[in-house]
mmCIF file of C-alpha atoms and ligand atoms in Angstrom:
data_model
loop_
_atom_site.group_PDB
_atom_site.id
_atom_site.type_symbol
_atom_site.label_atom_id
_atom_site.label_comp_id
_atom_site.label_asym_id
_atom_site.label_seq_id
_atom_site.Cartn_x
_atom_site.Cartn_y
_atom_site.Cartn_z
ATOM 1 C CA UNK T 1 59.749 -181.188 30.543
ATOM 2 C CA UNK T 2 61.356 -178.266 28.644
ATOM 3 C CA UNK T 3 59.931 -177.098 24.922
ATOM 4 C CA UNK T 4 63.935 -177.975 23.352
ATOM 5 C CA UNK T 5 63.318 -181.771 24.382
ATOM 6 C CA UNK T 6 61.635 -182.383 21.585
ATOM 7 C CA UNK T 7 64.333 -181.576 19.267
ATOM 8 C CA UNK T 8 65.347 -184.855 20.338
ATOM 9 C CA UNK T 9 61.509 -187.325 20.515
ATOM 10 C CA UNK T 10 60.278 -189.682 18.065
ATOM 11 C CA UNK T 11 57.217 -191.706 18.000
ATOM 12 C CA UNK T 12 58.948 -195.225 19.086
ATOM 13 C CA UNK T 13 57.246 -196.523 16.656
ATOM 14 C CA UNK T 14 56.809 -194.095 13.189
ATOM 15 C CA UNK T 15 60.674 -193.201 14.608
ATOM 16 C CA UNK T 16 58.319 -189.357 12.838
ATOM 17 C CA UNK T 17 58.802 -186.903 15.572
ATOM 18 C CA UNK T 18 56.730 -185.596 18.425
ATOM 19 C CA UNK T 19 54.967 -182.120 18.937
ATOM 20 C CA UNK T 20 53.353 -180.898 22.162
ATOM 21 C CA UNK T 21 49.417 -181.300 20.958
ATOM 22 C CA UNK T 22 48.377 -179.936 25.042
ATOM 23 C CA UNK T 23 49.601 -177.526 27.477
ATOM 24 C CA UNK T 24 47.640 -177.959 30.835
ATOM 25 C CA UNK T 25 49.826 -176.399 33.814
ATOM 26 C CA UNK T 26 53.720 -174.922 33.876
ATOM 27 C CA UNK T 27 56.174 -174.395 36.336
ATOM 28 C CA UNK T 28 59.174 -172.033 35.194
ATOM 29 C CA UNK T 29 60.024 -173.498 32.177
ATOM 30 C CA UNK T 30 59.246 -177.089 32.976
ATOM 31 C CA UNK T 31 55.257 -178.392 31.492
ATOM 32 C CA UNK T 32 54.772 -180.605 34.018
ATOM 33 C CA UNK T 33 50.646 -182.202 32.411
ATOM 34 C CA UNK T 34 50.069 -181.599 28.868
ATOM 35 C CA UNK T 35 50.570 -184.310 26.292
ATOM 36 C CA UNK T 36 52.624 -185.697 23.115
ATOM 37 C CA UNK T 37 51.359 -187.013 20.455
ATOM 38 C CA UNK T 38 52.100 -188.320 17.124
ATOM 39 C CA UNK T 39 51.093 -186.366 14.128
ATOM 40 C CA UNK T 40 51.447 -189.667 12.179
ATOM 41 C CA UNK T 41 50.177 -193.112 13.881
ATOM 42 C CA UNK T 42 48.025 -190.800 16.359
ATOM 43 C CA UNK T 43 49.978 -192.354 19.192
ATOM 44 C CA UNK T 44 49.793 -189.689 22.760
ATOM 45 C CA UNK T 45 52.030 -190.152 25.253
ATOM 46 C CA UNK T 46 51.020 -188.639 28.976
ATOM 47 C CA UNK T 47 53.307 -185.256 30.474
ATOM 48 C CA UNK T 48 53.020 -186.120 34.027
ATOM 49 C CA UNK T 49 54.659 -184.298 37.377
ATOM 50 C CA UNK T 50 57.170 -183.118 34.656
ATOM 51 C CA UNK T 51 57.745 -185.907 32.649
ATOM 52 C CA UNK T 52 56.824 -187.142 29.311
ATOM 53 C CA UNK T 53 55.882 -191.715 30.071
ATOM 54 C CA UNK T 54 56.662 -193.334 26.172
ATOM 55 C CA UNK T 55 55.907 -196.038 27.650
ATOM 56 C CA UNK T 56 52.708 -197.932 25.472
ATOM 57 C CA UNK T 57 54.092 -201.590 24.036
ATOM 58 C CA UNK T 58 56.522 -203.870 23.979
ATOM 59 C CA UNK T 59 55.346 -205.737 27.048
ATOM 60 C CA UNK T 60 58.315 -208.711 28.265
ATOM 61 C CA UNK T 61 57.473 -211.060 32.012
ATOM 62 C CA UNK T 62 59.243 -209.907 34.156
ATOM 63 C CA UNK T 63 59.181 -206.026 33.393
ATOM 64 C CA UNK T 64 56.476 -204.780 35.523
ATOM 65 C CA UNK T 65 58.121 -206.435 38.562
ATOM 66 C CA UNK T 66 61.320 -205.245 37.316
ATOM 67 C CA UNK T 67 59.414 -201.599 37.261
ATOM 68 C CA UNK T 68 58.236 -202.103 40.337
ATOM 69 C CA UNK T 69 60.562 -203.119 43.015
ATOM 70 C CA UNK T 70 63.257 -200.159 41.010
ATOM 71 C CA UNK T 71 61.291 -197.875 42.067
ATOM 72 C CA UNK T 72 60.823 -198.642 45.585
ATOM 73 C CA UNK T 73 64.573 -199.088 45.558
ATOM 74 C CA UNK T 74 64.787 -195.801 44.146
ATOM 75 C CA UNK T 75 62.488 -193.855 46.627
ATOM 76 C CA UNK T 76 64.002 -195.291 49.572
ATOM 77 C CA UNK T 77 67.425 -194.894 48.603
ATOM 78 C CA UNK T 78 67.147 -191.243 46.122
ATOM 79 C CA UNK T 79 69.438 -189.281 48.337
ATOM 80 C CA UNK T 80 72.689 -192.121 48.433
ATOM 81 C CA UNK T 81 75.593 -189.573 45.402
ATOM 82 C CA UNK T 82 77.884 -187.295 47.145
ATOM 83 C CA UNK T 83 80.336 -187.667 44.444
ATOM 84 C CA UNK T 84 80.481 -188.824 41.432
ATOM 85 C CA UNK T 85 83.367 -191.215 42.541
ATOM 86 C CA UNK T 86 81.524 -194.256 41.557
ATOM 87 C CA UNK T 87 80.224 -192.595 38.490
ATOM 88 C CA UNK T 88 83.169 -191.868 37.055
ATOM 89 C CA UNK T 89 84.993 -195.255 38.001
ATOM 90 C CA UNK T 90 81.667 -197.270 35.931
ATOM 91 C CA UNK T 91 82.919 -194.991 33.091
ATOM 92 C CA UNK T 92 86.166 -195.487 33.358
ATOM 93 C CA UNK T 93 88.283 -194.835 30.891
ATOM 94 C CA UNK T 94 86.562 -191.429 30.138
ATOM 95 C CA UNK T 95 87.077 -188.501 32.139
ATOM 96 C CA UNK T 96 85.338 -185.398 33.485
ATOM 97 C CA UNK T 97 86.783 -184.288 30.464
ATOM 98 C CA UNK T 98 84.900 -186.216 27.714
ATOM 99 C CA UNK T 99 81.050 -184.248 28.863
ATOM 100 C CA UNK T 100 82.685 -181.186 27.987
ATOM 101 C CA UNK T 101 79.977 -180.322 24.811
ATOM 102 C CA UNK T 102 78.890 -183.638 24.246
ATOM 103 C CA UNK T 103 74.941 -185.114 24.519
ATOM 104 C CA UNK T 104 74.684 -187.508 26.078
ATOM 105 C CA UNK T 105 72.764 -189.717 26.652
ATOM 106 C CA UNK T 106 72.252 -191.903 30.053
ATOM 107 C CA UNK T 107 70.940 -195.633 29.787
ATOM 108 C CA UNK T 108 68.466 -197.103 32.388
ATOM 109 C CA UNK T 109 69.010 -193.651 34.546
ATOM 110 C CA UNK T 110 67.939 -194.738 38.223
ATOM 111 C CA UNK T 111 68.290 -191.484 41.161
ATOM 112 C CA UNK T 112 69.650 -188.914 37.128
ATOM 113 C CA UNK T 113 72.008 -188.023 39.756
ATOM 114 C CA UNK T 114 75.032 -189.956 37.132
ATOM 115 C CA UNK T 115 73.261 -186.861 34.975
ATOM 116 C CA UNK T 116 73.663 -184.803 37.265
ATOM 117 C CA UNK T 117 77.170 -184.782 37.230
ATOM 118 C CA UNK T 118 77.070 -185.516 33.983
ATOM 119 C CA UNK T 119 76.137 -182.246 33.178
ATOM 120 C CA UNK T 120 78.268 -180.608 35.681
ATOM 121 C CA UNK T 121 81.638 -181.896 33.368
ATOM 122 C CA UNK T 122 80.284 -179.146 30.719
ATOM 123 C CA UNK T 123 77.970 -182.317 28.872
ATOM 124 C CA UNK T 124 75.418 -179.165 26.121
ATOM 125 C CA UNK T 125 72.842 -181.843 26.963
ATOM 126 C CA UNK T 126 71.951 -184.898 28.842
ATOM 127 C CA UNK T 127 68.403 -186.234 28.224
ATOM 128 C CA UNK T 128 68.603 -189.092 31.237
ATOM 129 C CA UNK T 129 65.621 -192.172 31.099
ATOM 130 C CA UNK T 130 64.138 -195.205 32.557
ATOM 131 C CA UNK T 131 61.519 -198.087 32.965
ATOM 132 C CA UNK T 132 60.637 -197.060 36.461
ATOM 133 C CA UNK T 133 58.738 -194.325 38.034
ATOM 134 C CA UNK T 134 62.535 -194.344 39.313
ATOM 135 C CA UNK T 135 62.234 -191.109 37.168
ATOM 136 C CA UNK T 136 60.234 -188.805 39.079
ATOM 137 C CA UNK T 137 64.013 -188.866 41.630
ATOM 138 C CA UNK T 138 65.413 -188.356 38.820
ATOM 139 C CA UNK T 139 63.061 -185.275 37.343
ATOM 140 C CA UNK T 140 63.083 -183.791 41.805
ATOM 141 C CA UNK T 141 67.228 -183.885 41.074
ATOM 142 C CA UNK T 142 67.550 -182.714 37.839
ATOM 143 C CA UNK T 143 65.893 -180.414 38.500
ATOM 144 C CA UNK T 144 67.803 -177.138 38.412
ATOM 145 C CA UNK T 145 69.991 -177.462 35.177
ATOM 146 C CA UNK T 146 68.651 -176.498 31.953
ATOM 147 C CA UNK T 147 70.837 -178.901 30.252
ATOM 148 C CA UNK T 148 68.184 -182.053 32.185
ATOM 149 C CA UNK T 149 66.297 -183.808 30.385
ATOM 150 C CA UNK T 150 64.967 -186.678 31.546
ATOM 151 C CA UNK T 151 61.904 -189.353 30.305
ATOM 152 C CA UNK T 152 59.990 -192.157 31.258
ATOM 153 C CA UNK T 153 60.825 -195.541 28.639
ATOM 154 C CA UNK T 154 61.650 -198.285 28.029
ATOM 155 C CA UNK T 155 64.801 -199.692 26.298
ATOM 156 C CA UNK T 156 63.142 -201.791 23.725
ATOM 157 C CA UNK T 157 60.781 -199.116 22.590
ATOM 158 C CA UNK T 158 62.953 -196.016 22.881
ATOM 159 C CA UNK T 159 61.874 -192.561 21.587
ATOM 160 C CA UNK T 160 64.870 -190.999 21.060
ATOM 161 C CA UNK T 161 66.993 -189.125 18.125
ATOM 162 C CA UNK T 162 69.613 -191.271 16.983
ATOM 163 C CA UNK T 163 71.742 -187.761 17.516
ATOM 164 C CA UNK T 164 73.750 -188.941 20.705
ATOM 165 C CA UNK T 165 77.877 -188.189 20.649
ATOM 166 C CA UNK T 166 77.803 -190.684 24.268
ATOM 167 C CA UNK T 167 75.937 -192.933 26.129
ATOM 168 C CA UNK T 168 75.928 -194.306 29.149
ATOM 169 C CA UNK T 169 74.779 -198.039 30.695
ATOM 170 C CA UNK T 170 74.874 -198.633 33.803
ATOM 171 C CA UNK T 171 74.030 -201.786 35.441
ATOM 172 C CA UNK T 172 70.872 -201.911 33.688
ATOM 173 C CA UNK T 173 71.355 -204.812 30.654
ATOM 174 C CA UNK T 174 72.182 -207.320 33.032
ATOM 175 C CA UNK T 175 68.079 -207.163 34.034
ATOM 176 C CA UNK T 176 66.148 -206.933 30.700
ATOM 177 C CA UNK T 177 65.367 -210.175 29.245
ATOM 178 C CA UNK T 178 67.509 -209.786 26.034
ATOM 179 C CA UNK T 179 70.735 -208.222 26.546
ATOM 180 C CA UNK T 180 71.931 -208.106 23.240
ATOM 181 C CA UNK T 181 68.544 -206.816 21.940
ATOM 182 C CA UNK T 182 69.148 -203.936 23.981
ATOM 183 C CA UNK T 183 72.119 -203.114 23.164
ATOM 184 C CA UNK T 184 71.990 -203.622 20.180
ATOM 185 C CA UNK T 185 68.569 -200.664 20.226
ATOM 186 C CA UNK T 186 71.156 -198.655 22.029
ATOM 187 C CA UNK T 187 74.280 -198.547 19.361
ATOM 188 C CA UNK T 188 72.162 -197.399 16.934
ATOM 189 C CA UNK T 189 71.629 -193.513 18.593
ATOM 190 C CA UNK T 190 75.171 -192.911 18.203
ATOM 191 C CA UNK T 191 76.027 -190.469 15.731
ATOM 192 C CA UNK T 192 79.128 -191.828 14.180
ATOM 193 C CA UNK T 193 81.717 -191.149 15.801
ATOM 194 C CA UNK T 194 79.293 -191.453 19.583
ATOM 195 C CA UNK T 195 80.985 -193.710 21.702
ATOM 196 C CA UNK T 196 79.134 -196.087 24.215
ATOM 197 C CA UNK T 197 80.317 -197.115 28.031
ATOM 198 C CA UNK T 198 78.436 -200.124 29.217
ATOM 199 C CA UNK T 199 78.553 -201.890 33.244
ATOM 200 C CA UNK T 200 77.531 -204.933 33.587
ATOM 201 C CA UNK T 201 77.560 -207.677 36.750
ATOM 202 C CA UNK T 202 80.740 -210.369 35.101
ATOM 203 C CA UNK T 203 80.556 -213.629 34.757
ATOM 204 C CA UNK T 204 83.585 -214.401 36.129
ATOM 205 C CA UNK T 205 85.877 -213.691 39.172
ATOM 206 C CA UNK T 206 82.161 -213.900 40.619
ATOM 207 C CA UNK T 207 81.135 -217.459 41.816
ATOM 208 C CA UNK T 208 80.042 -216.134 45.834
ATOM 209 C CA UNK T 209 77.105 -214.092 44.049
ATOM 210 C CA UNK T 210 76.742 -216.074 41.212
ATOM 211 C CA UNK T 211 76.469 -219.302 43.321
ATOM 212 C CA UNK T 212 75.509 -218.061 47.076
ATOM 213 C CA UNK T 213 73.219 -214.754 46.291
ATOM 214 C CA UNK T 214 71.804 -215.812 43.006
ATOM 215 C CA UNK T 215 70.183 -217.988 44.203
ATOM 216 C CA UNK T 216 68.180 -216.927 47.351
ATOM 217 C CA UNK T 217 67.458 -214.146 45.414
ATOM 218 C CA UNK T 218 65.452 -216.232 42.860
ATOM 219 C CA UNK T 219 64.126 -218.556 45.100
ATOM 220 C CA UNK T 220 63.372 -216.721 48.274
ATOM 221 C CA UNK T 221 63.500 -212.835 47.277
ATOM 222 C CA UNK T 222 61.348 -213.079 44.682
ATOM 223 C CA UNK T 223 58.601 -214.168 46.792
ATOM 224 C CA UNK T 224 58.649 -212.056 49.552
ATOM 225 C CA UNK T 225 57.366 -208.283 50.295
ATOM 226 C CA UNK T 226 60.521 -205.672 49.223
ATOM 227 C CA UNK T 227 59.800 -204.150 53.137
ATOM 228 C CA UNK T 228 61.182 -208.330 54.597
ATOM 229 C CA UNK T 229 64.089 -207.655 51.611
ATOM 230 C CA UNK T 230 64.642 -204.764 52.312
ATOM 231 C CA UNK T 231 64.634 -205.769 56.197
ATOM 232 C CA UNK T 232 66.900 -207.987 55.415
ATOM 233 C CA UNK T 233 69.827 -206.402 53.258
ATOM 234 C CA UNK T 234 69.905 -204.447 56.193
ATOM 235 C CA UNK T 235 71.475 -207.232 58.069
ATOM 236 C CA UNK T 236 73.382 -208.172 55.385
ATOM 237 C CA UNK T 237 75.411 -204.869 54.814
ATOM 238 C CA UNK T 238 75.753 -204.191 58.229
ATOM 239 C CA UNK T 239 77.742 -207.686 57.987
ATOM 240 C CA UNK T 240 79.820 -206.957 55.107
ATOM 241 C CA UNK T 241 80.538 -203.645 55.839
ATOM 242 C CA UNK T 242 81.684 -204.170 59.446
ATOM 243 C CA UNK T 243 84.341 -206.804 56.932
ATOM 244 C CA UNK T 244 84.810 -204.527 54.473
ATOM 245 C CA UNK T 245 85.713 -201.509 57.092
ATOM 246 C CA UNK T 246 87.015 -203.878 59.058
ATOM 247 C CA UNK T 247 89.572 -206.621 57.253
ATOM 248 C CA UNK T 248 89.302 -206.172 53.466
ATOM 249 C CA UNK T 249 89.937 -202.574 53.802
ATOM 250 C CA UNK T 250 92.996 -202.055 56.476
ATOM 251 C CA UNK T 251 94.131 -205.188 54.982
ATOM 252 C CA UNK T 252 93.769 -204.214 51.474
ATOM 253 C CA UNK T 253 95.925 -201.106 51.834
ATOM 254 C CA UNK T 254 98.350 -202.867 54.578
ATOM 255 C CA UNK T 255 101.325 -203.560 51.715
ATOM 256 C CA UNK T 256 102.217 -207.210 53.165
ATOM 257 C CA UNK T 257 98.500 -208.569 53.686
ATOM 258 C CA UNK T 258 97.223 -206.378 49.845
ATOM 259 C CA UNK T 259 96.770 -210.449 48.353
ATOM 260 C CA UNK T 260 95.540 -211.393 51.533
ATOM 261 C CA UNK T 261 92.467 -209.392 51.139
ATOM 262 C CA UNK T 262 92.409 -210.151 47.257
ATOM 263 C CA UNK T 263 91.984 -214.242 47.915
ATOM 264 C CA UNK T 264 88.848 -213.301 50.056
ATOM 265 C CA UNK T 265 85.258 -214.663 48.747
ATOM 266 C CA UNK T 266 84.125 -210.434 47.007
ATOM 267 C CA UNK T 267 88.004 -209.292 47.864
ATOM 268 C CA UNK T 268 88.991 -206.928 45.239
ATOM 269 C CA UNK T 269 84.651 -205.024 45.936
ATOM 270 C CA UNK T 270 84.076 -204.182 50.386
ATOM 271 C CA UNK T 271 88.426 -203.687 49.941
ATOM 272 C CA UNK T 272 86.783 -200.749 47.035
ATOM 273 C CA UNK T 273 84.020 -200.567 49.563
ATOM 274 C CA UNK T 274 85.103 -200.124 52.451
ATOM 275 C CA UNK T 275 85.715 -195.844 51.038
ATOM 276 C CA UNK T 276 82.174 -196.281 51.110
ATOM 277 C CA UNK T 277 79.194 -194.696 54.003
ATOM 278 C CA UNK T 278 76.858 -197.828 55.437
ATOM 279 C CA UNK T 279 73.712 -196.113 53.111
ATOM 280 C CA UNK T 280 75.496 -196.605 49.796
ATOM 281 C CA UNK T 281 76.784 -200.495 50.267
ATOM 282 C CA UNK T 282 73.136 -201.029 51.371
ATOM 283 C CA UNK T 283 71.236 -199.684 48.331
ATOM 284 C CA UNK T 284 73.839 -202.541 46.281
ATOM 285 C CA UNK T 285 72.635 -204.508 48.464
ATOM 286 C CA UNK T 286 68.997 -204.552 48.475
ATOM 287 C CA UNK T 287 69.331 -203.016 44.212
ATOM 288 C CA UNK T 288 70.808 -206.638 43.913
ATOM 289 C CA UNK T 289 68.351 -208.431 45.523
ATOM 290 C CA UNK T 290 65.436 -207.618 44.265
ATOM 291 C CA UNK T 291 65.923 -207.424 40.414
ATOM 292 C CA UNK T 292 63.809 -209.817 38.807
ATOM 293 C CA UNK T 293 65.300 -211.296 35.973
ATOM 294 C CA UNK T 294 69.528 -210.360 36.666
ATOM 295 C CA UNK T 295 72.623 -213.099 34.234
ATOM 296 C CA UNK T 296 76.065 -212.459 34.730
ATOM 297 C CA UNK T 297 78.576 -211.913 31.818
ATOM 298 C CA UNK T 298 81.655 -213.328 30.357
ATOM 299 C CA UNK T 299 84.304 -210.959 28.213
ATOM 300 C CA UNK T 300 83.611 -212.607 25.210
ATOM 301 C CA UNK T 301 80.189 -212.000 25.055
ATOM 302 C CA UNK T 302 80.698 -208.461 26.268
ATOM 303 C CA UNK T 303 83.423 -207.816 23.674
ATOM 304 C CA UNK T 304 80.481 -209.424 21.287
ATOM 305 C CA UNK T 305 77.914 -207.415 21.042
ATOM 306 C CA UNK T 306 80.346 -204.179 20.805
ATOM 307 C CA UNK T 307 82.379 -206.507 17.758
ATOM 308 C CA UNK T 308 78.553 -207.412 15.883
ATOM 309 C CA UNK T 309 77.236 -203.888 16.601
ATOM 310 C CA UNK T 310 80.317 -202.776 14.234
ATOM 311 C CA UNK T 311 82.021 -200.339 17.196
ATOM 312 C CA UNK T 312 85.893 -199.376 17.069
ATOM 313 C CA UNK T 313 88.326 -198.612 19.617
ATOM 314 C CA UNK T 314 86.403 -201.575 21.880
ATOM 315 C CA UNK T 315 88.597 -200.987 25.389
ATOM 316 C CA UNK T 316 87.482 -203.442 28.331
ATOM 317 C CA UNK T 317 88.103 -203.389 31.798
ATOM 318 C CA UNK T 318 87.901 -206.026 34.695
ATOM 319 C CA UNK T 319 86.299 -203.833 37.767
ATOM 320 C CA UNK T 320 86.586 -204.887 40.876
ATOM 321 C CA UNK T 321 86.977 -208.458 40.278
ATOM 322 C CA UNK T 322 83.614 -209.608 39.861
ATOM 323 C CA UNK T 323 81.878 -206.692 36.829
ATOM 324 C CA UNK T 324 82.821 -205.762 32.756
ATOM 325 C CA UNK T 325 83.687 -201.977 32.057
ATOM 326 C CA UNK T 326 83.330 -201.952 28.686
ATOM 327 C CA UNK T 327 83.912 -198.563 25.326
ATOM 328 C CA UNK T 328 83.785 -198.508 22.082
ATOM 329 C CA UNK T 329 83.819 -195.715 18.997
ATOM 330 C CA UNK T 330 80.821 -195.207 16.248
ATOM 331 C CA UNK T 331 82.851 -195.873 13.020
ATOM 332 C CA UNK T 332 80.019 -193.771 11.627
HETATM 333 C C1 SAM N 401 70.652 -201.646 38.761
HETATM 334 S S1 SAM N 401 69.388 -199.320 38.188
HETATM 335 C C2 SAM N 401 70.293 -198.743 37.550
HETATM 336 C C3 SAM N 401 70.313 -197.526 37.438
HETATM 337 C C4 SAM N 401 71.058 -196.451 37.033
HETATM 338 N N1 SAM N 401 72.502 -196.984 35.910
HETATM 339 C C5 SAM N 401 72.861 -196.017 38.188
HETATM 340 O O1 SAM N 401 74.020 -196.543 37.815
HETATM 341 O O2 SAM N 401 72.542 -196.047 38.895
HETATM 342 C C6 SAM N 401 69.122 -200.624 37.027
HETATM 343 C C7 SAM N 401 68.097 -199.532 36.240
HETATM 344 O O3 SAM N 401 67.896 -200.157 34.733
HETATM 345 C C8 SAM N 401 66.406 -199.988 34.853
HETATM 346 N N2 SAM N 401 65.739 -201.081 33.438
HETATM 347 C C9 SAM N 401 65.303 -201.749 33.992
HETATM 348 N N3 SAM N 401 64.772 -202.222 32.108
HETATM 349 C C10 SAM N 401 65.221 -201.145 31.593
HETATM 350 C C11 SAM N 401 63.528 -201.137 30.979
HETATM 351 N N4 SAM N 401 63.497 -202.052 29.591
HETATM 352 N N5 SAM N 401 63.976 -200.385 30.324
HETATM 353 C C12 SAM N 401 64.520 -198.918 30.351
HETATM 354 N N6 SAM N 401 65.956 -198.954 31.881
HETATM 355 C C13 SAM N 401 65.594 -200.703 32.543
HETATM 356 C C14 SAM N 401 65.731 -199.802 36.776
HETATM 357 O O4 SAM N 401 64.268 -199.167 36.843
HETATM 358 C C15 SAM N 401 66.851 -199.320 36.686
HETATM 359 O O5 SAM N 401 66.636 -197.924 37.107
#
């Protein structure tokens, strides 16, 4: 943790700025071991492995499973990203240039690679947080970036000031028990004029996932140990990868047959994924199968979160026919 991060941190309960209470080990600019405290409530939060862990309180059903399963996933798939193509597609219509000089929050950062991209696109500072020990991977990925900070924190108990020009939350809200509440809490961190972008699983167009994949996740995968799910995901990925490369990809690129690829199950998605490598698809399949909580949202629900939160200039687009990406601005 760089000392600079303190300017963004508050006590998740009383919102008093947190202070450093002890520094036990440093490496260059990074405080590797120590603690932070709230001068008002006298609670203390450890800094371990270079990351502040601001976690206590707010237990919910399946929270521990969510934490452990995503930690396993990110440790297994820590180095899958090579370029920001998918990141930019998730936050479309925002572009690289949009990051210039903005203070950015990556909510539910997973491996932290998006925070690194944000920094490379010219963000002034990036704060990335996640519930799970994936933050250790995020810390490792972002260590060389002076303006990226990583925190272990819970969406329902955010230890941040309302300081953000741009906040994005990719693939996280669908794994919360109360999505509206998670959205509301995130939205409260926007500066006047600040933008928020989210990407979530869609209800529309995803019948194959909802009817076939999701029941398997709920009734079979939730009972299996993670290494067994990993093996099953490998087999499933091998089939999907073959179909993507040999059937969907070529069909979608061959103009007269393009409409045919779109009519096949997961047509747009597998055509899009035909451009990615095996490991990337493997990670997506595994994540889909391990999450203890997964929800699918209709267009009007997603729009409703933005409208009810008073956001303006709302833009909502369908992605690969099975998910929604949306953005909106805090009018202040
Ligand atoms: C599918 S991953 C997406 C990670 C990253 N945004 C990306 O696109 O690569 C979902 C992430 O949400 C995190 N998560 C789930 N519940 C959370 C919560 N209550 N607070 C913060 N993060 C949470 C998980 O730990 C996991 O890393």
